[in-house]
PDB file of C-alpha atoms and ligand atoms in Angstrom:
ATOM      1  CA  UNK A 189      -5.368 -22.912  -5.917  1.00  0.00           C
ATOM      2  CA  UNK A 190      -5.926 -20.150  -3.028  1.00  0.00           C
ATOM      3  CA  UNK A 191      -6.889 -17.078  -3.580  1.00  0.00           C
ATOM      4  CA  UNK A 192      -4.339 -14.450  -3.720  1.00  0.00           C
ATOM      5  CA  UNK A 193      -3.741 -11.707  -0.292  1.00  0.00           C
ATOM      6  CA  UNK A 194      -4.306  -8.569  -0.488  1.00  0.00           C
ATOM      7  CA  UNK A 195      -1.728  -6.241   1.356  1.00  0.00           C
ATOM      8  CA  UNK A 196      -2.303  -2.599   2.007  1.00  0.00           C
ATOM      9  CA  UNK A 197       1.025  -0.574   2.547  1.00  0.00           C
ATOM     10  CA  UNK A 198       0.498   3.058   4.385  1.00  0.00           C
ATOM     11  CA  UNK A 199       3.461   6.011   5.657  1.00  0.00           C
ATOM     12  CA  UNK A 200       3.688   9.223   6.033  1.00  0.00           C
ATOM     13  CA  UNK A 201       6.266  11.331   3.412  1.00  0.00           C
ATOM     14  CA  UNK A 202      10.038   9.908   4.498  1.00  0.00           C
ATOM     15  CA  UNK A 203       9.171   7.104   6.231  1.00  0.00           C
ATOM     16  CA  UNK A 204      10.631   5.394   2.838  1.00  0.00           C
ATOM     17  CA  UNK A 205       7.454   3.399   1.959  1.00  0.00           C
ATOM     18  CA  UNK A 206       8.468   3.594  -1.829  1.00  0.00           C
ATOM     19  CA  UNK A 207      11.781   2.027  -1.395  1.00  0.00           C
ATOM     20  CA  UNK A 208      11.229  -0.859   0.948  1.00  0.00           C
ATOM     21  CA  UNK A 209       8.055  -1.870  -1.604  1.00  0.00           C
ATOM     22  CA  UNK A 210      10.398  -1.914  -4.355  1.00  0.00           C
ATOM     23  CA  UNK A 211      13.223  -3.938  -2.953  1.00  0.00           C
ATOM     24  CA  UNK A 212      10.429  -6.268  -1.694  1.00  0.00           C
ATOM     25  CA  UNK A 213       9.268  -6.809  -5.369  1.00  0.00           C
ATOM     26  CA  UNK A 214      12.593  -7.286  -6.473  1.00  0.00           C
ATOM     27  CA  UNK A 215      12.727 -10.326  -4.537  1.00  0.00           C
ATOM     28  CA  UNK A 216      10.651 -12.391  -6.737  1.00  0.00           C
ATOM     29  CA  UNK A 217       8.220 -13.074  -4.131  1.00  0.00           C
ATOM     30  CA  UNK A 218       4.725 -13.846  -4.673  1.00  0.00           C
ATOM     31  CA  UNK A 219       3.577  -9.985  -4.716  1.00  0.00           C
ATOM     32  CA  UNK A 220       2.292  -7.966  -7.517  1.00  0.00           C
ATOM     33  CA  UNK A 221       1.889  -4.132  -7.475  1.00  0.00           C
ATOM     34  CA  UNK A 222      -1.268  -2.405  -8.060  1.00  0.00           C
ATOM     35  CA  UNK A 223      -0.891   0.907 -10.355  1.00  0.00           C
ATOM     36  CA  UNK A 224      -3.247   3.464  -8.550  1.00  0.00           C
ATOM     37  CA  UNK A 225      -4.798   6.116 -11.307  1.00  0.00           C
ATOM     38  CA  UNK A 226      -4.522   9.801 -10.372  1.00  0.00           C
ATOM     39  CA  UNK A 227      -5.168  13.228 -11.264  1.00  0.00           C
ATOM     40  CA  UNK A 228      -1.639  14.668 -10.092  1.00  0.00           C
ATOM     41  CA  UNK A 229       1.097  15.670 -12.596  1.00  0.00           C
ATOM     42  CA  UNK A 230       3.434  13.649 -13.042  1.00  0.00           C
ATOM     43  CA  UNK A 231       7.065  13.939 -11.003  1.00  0.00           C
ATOM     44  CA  UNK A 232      10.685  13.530 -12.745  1.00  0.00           C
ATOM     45  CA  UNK A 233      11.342  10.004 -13.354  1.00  0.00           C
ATOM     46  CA  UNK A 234       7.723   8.406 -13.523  1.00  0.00           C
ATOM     47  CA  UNK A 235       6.188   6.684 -15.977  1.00  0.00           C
ATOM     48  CA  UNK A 236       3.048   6.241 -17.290  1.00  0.00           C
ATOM     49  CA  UNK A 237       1.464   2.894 -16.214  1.00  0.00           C
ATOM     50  CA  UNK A 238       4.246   2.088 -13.930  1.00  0.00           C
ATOM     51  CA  UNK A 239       4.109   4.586 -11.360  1.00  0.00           C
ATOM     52  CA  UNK A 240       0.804   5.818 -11.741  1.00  0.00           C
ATOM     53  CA  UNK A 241      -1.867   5.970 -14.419  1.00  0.00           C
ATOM     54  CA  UNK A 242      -2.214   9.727 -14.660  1.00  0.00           C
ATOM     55  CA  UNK A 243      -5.546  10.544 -15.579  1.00  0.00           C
ATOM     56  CA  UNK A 244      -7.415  14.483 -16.158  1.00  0.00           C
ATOM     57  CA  UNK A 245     -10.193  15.201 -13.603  1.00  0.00           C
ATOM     58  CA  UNK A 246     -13.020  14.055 -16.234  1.00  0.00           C
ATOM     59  CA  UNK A 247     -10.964  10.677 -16.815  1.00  0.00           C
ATOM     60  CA  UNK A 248     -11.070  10.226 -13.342  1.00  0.00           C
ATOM     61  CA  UNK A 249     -14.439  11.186 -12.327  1.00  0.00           C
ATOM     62  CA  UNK A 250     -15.364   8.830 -15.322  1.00  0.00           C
ATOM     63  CA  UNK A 251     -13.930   6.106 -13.842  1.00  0.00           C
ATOM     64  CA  UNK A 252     -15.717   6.576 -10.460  1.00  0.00           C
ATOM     65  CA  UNK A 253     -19.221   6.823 -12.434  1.00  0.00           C
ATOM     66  CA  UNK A 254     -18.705   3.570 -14.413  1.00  0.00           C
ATOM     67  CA  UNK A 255     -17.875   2.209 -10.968  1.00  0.00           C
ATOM     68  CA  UNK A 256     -14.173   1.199 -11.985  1.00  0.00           C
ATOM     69  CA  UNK A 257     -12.044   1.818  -8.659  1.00  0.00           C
ATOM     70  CA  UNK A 258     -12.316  -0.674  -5.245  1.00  0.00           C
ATOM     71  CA  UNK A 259     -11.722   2.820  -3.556  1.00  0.00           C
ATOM     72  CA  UNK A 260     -10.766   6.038  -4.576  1.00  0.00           C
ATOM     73  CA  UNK A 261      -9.913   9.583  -2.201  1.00  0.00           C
ATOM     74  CA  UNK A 262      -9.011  13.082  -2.335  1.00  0.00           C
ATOM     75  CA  UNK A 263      -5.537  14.130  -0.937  1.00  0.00           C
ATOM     76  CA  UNK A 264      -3.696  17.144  -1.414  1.00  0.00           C
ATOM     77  CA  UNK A 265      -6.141  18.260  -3.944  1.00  0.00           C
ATOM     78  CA  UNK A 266      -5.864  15.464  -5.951  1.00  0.00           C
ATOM     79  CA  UNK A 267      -7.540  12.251  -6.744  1.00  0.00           C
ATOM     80  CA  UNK A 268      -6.000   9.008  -6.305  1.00  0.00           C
ATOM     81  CA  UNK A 269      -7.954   5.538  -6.730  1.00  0.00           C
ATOM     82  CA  UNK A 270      -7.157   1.870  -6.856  1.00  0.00           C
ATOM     83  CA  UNK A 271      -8.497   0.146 -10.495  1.00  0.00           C
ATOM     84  CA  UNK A 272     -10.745  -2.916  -9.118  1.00  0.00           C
ATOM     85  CA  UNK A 273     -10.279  -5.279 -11.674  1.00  0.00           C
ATOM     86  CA  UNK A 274      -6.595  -5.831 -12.324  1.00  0.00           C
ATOM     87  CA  UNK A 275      -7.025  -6.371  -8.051  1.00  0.00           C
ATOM     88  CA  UNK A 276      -9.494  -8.992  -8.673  1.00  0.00           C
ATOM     89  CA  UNK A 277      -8.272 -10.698 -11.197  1.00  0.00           C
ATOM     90  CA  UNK A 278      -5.062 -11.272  -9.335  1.00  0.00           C
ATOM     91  CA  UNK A 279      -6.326 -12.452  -6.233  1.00  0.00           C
ATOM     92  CA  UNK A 280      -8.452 -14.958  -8.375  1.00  0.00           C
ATOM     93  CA  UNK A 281      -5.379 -16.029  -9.898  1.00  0.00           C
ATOM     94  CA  UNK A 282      -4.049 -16.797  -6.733  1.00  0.00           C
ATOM     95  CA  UNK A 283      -1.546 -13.641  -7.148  1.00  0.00           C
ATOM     96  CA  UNK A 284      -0.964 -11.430  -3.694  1.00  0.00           C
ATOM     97  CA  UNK A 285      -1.366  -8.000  -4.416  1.00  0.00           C
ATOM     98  CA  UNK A 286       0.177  -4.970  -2.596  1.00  0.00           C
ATOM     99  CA  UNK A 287      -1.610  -1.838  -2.795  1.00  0.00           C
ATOM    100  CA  UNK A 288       0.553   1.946  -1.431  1.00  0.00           C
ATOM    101  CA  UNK A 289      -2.318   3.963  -0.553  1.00  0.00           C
ATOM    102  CA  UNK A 290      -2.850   6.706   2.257  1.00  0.00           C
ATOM    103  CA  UNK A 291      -4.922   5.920   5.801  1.00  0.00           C
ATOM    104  CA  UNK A 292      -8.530   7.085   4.526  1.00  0.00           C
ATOM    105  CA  UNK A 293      -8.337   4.600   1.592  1.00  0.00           C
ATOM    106  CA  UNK A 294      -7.226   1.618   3.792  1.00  0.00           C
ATOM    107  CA  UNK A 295      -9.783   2.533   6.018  1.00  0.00           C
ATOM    108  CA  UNK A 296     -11.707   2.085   3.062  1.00  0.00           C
ATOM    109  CA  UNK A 297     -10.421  -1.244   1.514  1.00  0.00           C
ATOM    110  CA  UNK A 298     -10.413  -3.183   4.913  1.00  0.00           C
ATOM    111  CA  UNK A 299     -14.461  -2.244   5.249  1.00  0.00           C
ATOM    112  CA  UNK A 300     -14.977  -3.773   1.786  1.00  0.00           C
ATOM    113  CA  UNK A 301     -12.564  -6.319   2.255  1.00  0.00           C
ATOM    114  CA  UNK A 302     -12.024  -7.631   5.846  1.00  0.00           C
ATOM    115  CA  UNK A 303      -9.710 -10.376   5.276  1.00  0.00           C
ATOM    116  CA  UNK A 304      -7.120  -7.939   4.011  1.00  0.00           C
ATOM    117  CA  UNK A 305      -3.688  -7.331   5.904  1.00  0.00           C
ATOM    118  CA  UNK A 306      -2.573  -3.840   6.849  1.00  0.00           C
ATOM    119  CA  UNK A 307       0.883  -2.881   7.326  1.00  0.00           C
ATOM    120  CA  UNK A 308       1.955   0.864   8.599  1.00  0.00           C
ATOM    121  CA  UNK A 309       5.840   2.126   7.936  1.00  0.00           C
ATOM    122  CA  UNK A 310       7.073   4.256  11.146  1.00  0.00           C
ATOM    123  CA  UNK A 311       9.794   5.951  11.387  1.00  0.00           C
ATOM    124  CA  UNK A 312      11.866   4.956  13.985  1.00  0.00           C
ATOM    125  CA  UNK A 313      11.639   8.532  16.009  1.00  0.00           C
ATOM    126  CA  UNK A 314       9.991  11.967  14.821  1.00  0.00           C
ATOM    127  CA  UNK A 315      13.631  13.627  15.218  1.00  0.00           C
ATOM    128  CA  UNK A 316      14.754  11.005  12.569  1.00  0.00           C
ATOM    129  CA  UNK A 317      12.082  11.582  10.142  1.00  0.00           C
ATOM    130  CA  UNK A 318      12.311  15.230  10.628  1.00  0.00           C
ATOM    131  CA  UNK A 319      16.287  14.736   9.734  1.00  0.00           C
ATOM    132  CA  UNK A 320      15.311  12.768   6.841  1.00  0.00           C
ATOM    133  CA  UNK A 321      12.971  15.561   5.490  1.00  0.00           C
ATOM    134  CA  UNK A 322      15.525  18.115   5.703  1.00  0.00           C
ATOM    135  CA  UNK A 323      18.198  15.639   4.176  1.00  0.00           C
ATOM    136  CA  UNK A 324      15.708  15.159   1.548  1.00  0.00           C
ATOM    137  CA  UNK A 325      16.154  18.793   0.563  1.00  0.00           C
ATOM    138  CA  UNK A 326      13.165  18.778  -1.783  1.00  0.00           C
ATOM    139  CA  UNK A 327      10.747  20.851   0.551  1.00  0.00           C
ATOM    140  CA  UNK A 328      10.978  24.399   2.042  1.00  0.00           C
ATOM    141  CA  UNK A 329      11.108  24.487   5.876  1.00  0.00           C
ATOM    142  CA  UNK A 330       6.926  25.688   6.585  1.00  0.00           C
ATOM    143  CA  UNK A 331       6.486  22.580   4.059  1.00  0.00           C
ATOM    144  CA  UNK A 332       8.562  19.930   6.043  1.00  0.00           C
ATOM    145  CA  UNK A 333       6.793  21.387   8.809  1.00  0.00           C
ATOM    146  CA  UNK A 334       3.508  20.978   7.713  1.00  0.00           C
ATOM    147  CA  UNK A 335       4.106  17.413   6.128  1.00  0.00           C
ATOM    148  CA  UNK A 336       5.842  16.879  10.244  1.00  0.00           C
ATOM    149  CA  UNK A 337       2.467  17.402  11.635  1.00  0.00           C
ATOM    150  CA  UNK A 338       0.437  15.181   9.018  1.00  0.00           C
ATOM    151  CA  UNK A 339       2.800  12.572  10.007  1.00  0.00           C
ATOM    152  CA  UNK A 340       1.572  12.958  13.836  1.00  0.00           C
ATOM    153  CA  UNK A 341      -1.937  12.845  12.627  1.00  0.00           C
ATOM    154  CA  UNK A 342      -1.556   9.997  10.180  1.00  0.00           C
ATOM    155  CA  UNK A 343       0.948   7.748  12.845  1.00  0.00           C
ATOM    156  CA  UNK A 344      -2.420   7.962  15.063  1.00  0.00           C
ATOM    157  CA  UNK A 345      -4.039   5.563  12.850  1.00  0.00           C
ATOM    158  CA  UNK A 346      -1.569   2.682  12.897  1.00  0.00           C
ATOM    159  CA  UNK A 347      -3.334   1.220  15.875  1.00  0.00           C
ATOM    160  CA  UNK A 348      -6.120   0.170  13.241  1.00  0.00           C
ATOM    161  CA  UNK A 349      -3.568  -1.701  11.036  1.00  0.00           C
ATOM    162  CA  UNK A 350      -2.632  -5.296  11.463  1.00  0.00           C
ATOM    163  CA  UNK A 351       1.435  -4.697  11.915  1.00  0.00           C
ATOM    164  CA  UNK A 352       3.626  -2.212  11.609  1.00  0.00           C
ATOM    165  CA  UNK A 353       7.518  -1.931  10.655  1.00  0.00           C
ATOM    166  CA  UNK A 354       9.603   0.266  11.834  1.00  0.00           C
ATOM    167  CA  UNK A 355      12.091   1.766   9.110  1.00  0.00           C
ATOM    168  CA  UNK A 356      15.374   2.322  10.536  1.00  0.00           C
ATOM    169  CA  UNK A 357      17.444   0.080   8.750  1.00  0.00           C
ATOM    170  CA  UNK A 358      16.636  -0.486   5.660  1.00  0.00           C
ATOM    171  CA  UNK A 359      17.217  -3.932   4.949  1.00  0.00           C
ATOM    172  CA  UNK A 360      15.536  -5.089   7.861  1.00  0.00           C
ATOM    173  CA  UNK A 361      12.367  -3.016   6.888  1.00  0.00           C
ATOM    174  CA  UNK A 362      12.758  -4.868   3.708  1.00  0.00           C
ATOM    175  CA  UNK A 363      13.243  -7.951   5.609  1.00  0.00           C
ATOM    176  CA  UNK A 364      10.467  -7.617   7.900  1.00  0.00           C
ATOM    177  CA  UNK A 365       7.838  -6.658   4.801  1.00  0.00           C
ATOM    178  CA  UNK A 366       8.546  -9.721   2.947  1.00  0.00           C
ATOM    179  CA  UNK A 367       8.309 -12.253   6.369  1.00  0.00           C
ATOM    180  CA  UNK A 368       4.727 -10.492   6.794  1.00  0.00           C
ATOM    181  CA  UNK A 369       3.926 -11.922   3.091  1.00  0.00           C
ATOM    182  CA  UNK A 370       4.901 -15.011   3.993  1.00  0.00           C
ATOM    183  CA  UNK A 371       4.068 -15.554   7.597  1.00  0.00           C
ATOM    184  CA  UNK A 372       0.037 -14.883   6.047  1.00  0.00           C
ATOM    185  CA  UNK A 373       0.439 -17.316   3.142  1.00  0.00           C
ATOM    186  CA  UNK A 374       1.045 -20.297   5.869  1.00  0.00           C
ATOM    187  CA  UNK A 375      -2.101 -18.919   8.308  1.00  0.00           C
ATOM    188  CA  UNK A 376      -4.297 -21.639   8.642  1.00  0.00           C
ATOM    189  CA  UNK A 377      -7.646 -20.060   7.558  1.00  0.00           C
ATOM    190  CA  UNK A 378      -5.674 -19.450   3.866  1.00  0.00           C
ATOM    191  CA  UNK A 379      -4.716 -22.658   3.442  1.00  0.00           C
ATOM    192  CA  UNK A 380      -8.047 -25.101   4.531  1.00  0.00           C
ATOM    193  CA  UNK A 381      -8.244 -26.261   0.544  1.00  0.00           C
ATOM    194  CA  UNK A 382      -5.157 -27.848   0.943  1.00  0.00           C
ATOM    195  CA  UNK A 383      -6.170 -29.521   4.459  1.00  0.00           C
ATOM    196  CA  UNK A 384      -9.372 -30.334   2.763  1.00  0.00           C
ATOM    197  CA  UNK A 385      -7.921 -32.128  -0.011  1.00  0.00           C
ATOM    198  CA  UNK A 386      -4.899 -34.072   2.210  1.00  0.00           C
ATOM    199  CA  UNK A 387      -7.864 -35.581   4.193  1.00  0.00           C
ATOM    200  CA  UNK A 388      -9.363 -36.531   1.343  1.00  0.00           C
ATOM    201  CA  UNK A 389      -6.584 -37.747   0.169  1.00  0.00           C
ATOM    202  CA  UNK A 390      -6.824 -35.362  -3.171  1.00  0.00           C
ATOM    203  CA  UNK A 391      -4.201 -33.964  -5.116  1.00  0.00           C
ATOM    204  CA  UNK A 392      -4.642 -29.871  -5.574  1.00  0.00           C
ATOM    205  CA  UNK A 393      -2.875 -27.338  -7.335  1.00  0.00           C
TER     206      UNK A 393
HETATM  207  P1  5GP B 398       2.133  10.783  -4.084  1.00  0.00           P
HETATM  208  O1  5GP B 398       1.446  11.910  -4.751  1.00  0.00           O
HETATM  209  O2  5GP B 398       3.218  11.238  -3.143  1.00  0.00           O
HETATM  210  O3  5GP B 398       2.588   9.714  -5.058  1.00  0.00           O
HETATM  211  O4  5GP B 398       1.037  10.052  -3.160  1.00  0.00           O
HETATM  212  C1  5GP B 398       0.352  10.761  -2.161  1.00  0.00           C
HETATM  213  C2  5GP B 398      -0.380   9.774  -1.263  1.00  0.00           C
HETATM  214  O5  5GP B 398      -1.433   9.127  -1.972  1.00  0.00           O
HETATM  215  C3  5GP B 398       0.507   8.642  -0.729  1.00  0.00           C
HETATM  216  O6  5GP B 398       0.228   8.441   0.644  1.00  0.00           O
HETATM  217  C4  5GP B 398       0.079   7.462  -1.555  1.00  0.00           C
HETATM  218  O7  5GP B 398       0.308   6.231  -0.877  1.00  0.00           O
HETATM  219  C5  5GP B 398      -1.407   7.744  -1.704  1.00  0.00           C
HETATM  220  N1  5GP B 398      -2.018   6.990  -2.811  1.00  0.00           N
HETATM  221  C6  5GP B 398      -1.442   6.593  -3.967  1.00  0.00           C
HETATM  222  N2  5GP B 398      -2.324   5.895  -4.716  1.00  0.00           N
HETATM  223  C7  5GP B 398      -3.478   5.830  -4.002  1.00  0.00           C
HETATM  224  C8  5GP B 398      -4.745   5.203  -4.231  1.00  0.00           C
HETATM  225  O8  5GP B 398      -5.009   4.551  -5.237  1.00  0.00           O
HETATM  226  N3  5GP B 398      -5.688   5.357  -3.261  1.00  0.00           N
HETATM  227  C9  5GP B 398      -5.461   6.067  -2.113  1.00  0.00           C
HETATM  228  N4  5GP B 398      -6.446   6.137  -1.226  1.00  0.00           N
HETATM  229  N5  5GP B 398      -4.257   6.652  -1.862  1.00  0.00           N
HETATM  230  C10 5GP B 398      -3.289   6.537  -2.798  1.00  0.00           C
END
């Protein structure tokens, strides 16, 4: 059996990352979430375990001693980190695994793991995201504002991931996420066991 891939999923704040992930997973493909562990509170509507494992600052900086996260970062004055072994084990189980994390931290996992695939959410036009923010109507205007300019900053750094979707319809966003999963399950290089074995005229799992 192949190892599992593992996908990296970064946006900035309305470019509907959350959404397009979890129609993706409802689609039965071969993806499984990874549950990041933070320090924020948590919102209306999570849940423990699901959304996040929500952890106090000594729980957290516990689990960064005992060397228990693949990569872990400070934003907003929190901590967020990625557990390293439910990620392992799925890959070794031949499992892809999609990880939602923010620029610094896939900076982070493609250095420690090369072979991993990045994907970046855009919005299809800064006017449209800004219109989404304000629709949004959870944020004050110097707050949409601010969280406009991060977006600049953090759009610069889809040039160092491997594609990028652009989120204007939905369903095509949703689409276009779930032919990246598959177009990198037929690559080649992923699938050389099975050439192997067909030469050798072996049957694999
Ligand atoms: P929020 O607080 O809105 O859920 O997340 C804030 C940001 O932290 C988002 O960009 C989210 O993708 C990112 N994030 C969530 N979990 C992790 C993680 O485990 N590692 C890193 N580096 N970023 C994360």
């Amino acid at each position: 059996m192949s190892r599992g891939i593992l996908f990296v999923v970064s946006a900035p704040a309305g470019c509907g990352k959350d959404t397009i992930l979890e129609k993706a997973l409802a689609k039965e493909i071969n993806l499984c979430y990874s549950v990041s562990a933070t320090t924020r509170a948590m919102r209306a509507g999570e849940t423990e375990g699901i959304s996040y494992y929500f952890k106090s600052k000594e729980e957290f900086e516990k689990m960064i001693a005992d060397g228990e996260l693949l990569e872990h970062t400070e934003y907003c004055g929190n901590y967020y980190g990625t557990p390293e072994q439910t990620v392992r084990d799925s890959l070794e189980s031949g499992q892809n695994v999609v990880l939602k994390i923010e620029i610094e931290g896939a900076e982070n996992i493609k250095r420690l793991i090369p072979e991993a695939v990045l994907i970046f959410i855009l919005p299809p036009s800064m006017q449209e995201l800004k219109r989404r923010l304000y629709k949004r109507g959870t944020e004050d205007e110097e707050t949409i504002e601010k969280r406009l300019k991060q977006a600049e900053k953090e759009i610069s750094f889809a040039e160092n991931y491997d594609y990028v979707i652009v989120n204007g319809e939905l369903e095509k966003a949703v689409h276009d996420f779930v032919s990246i999963v598959s177009a990198e399950s037929f690559k080649t290089n992923r699938n050389r066991e099975l050439i192997e074995a067909l030469k050798n005229n072996d049957t694999i799992e």
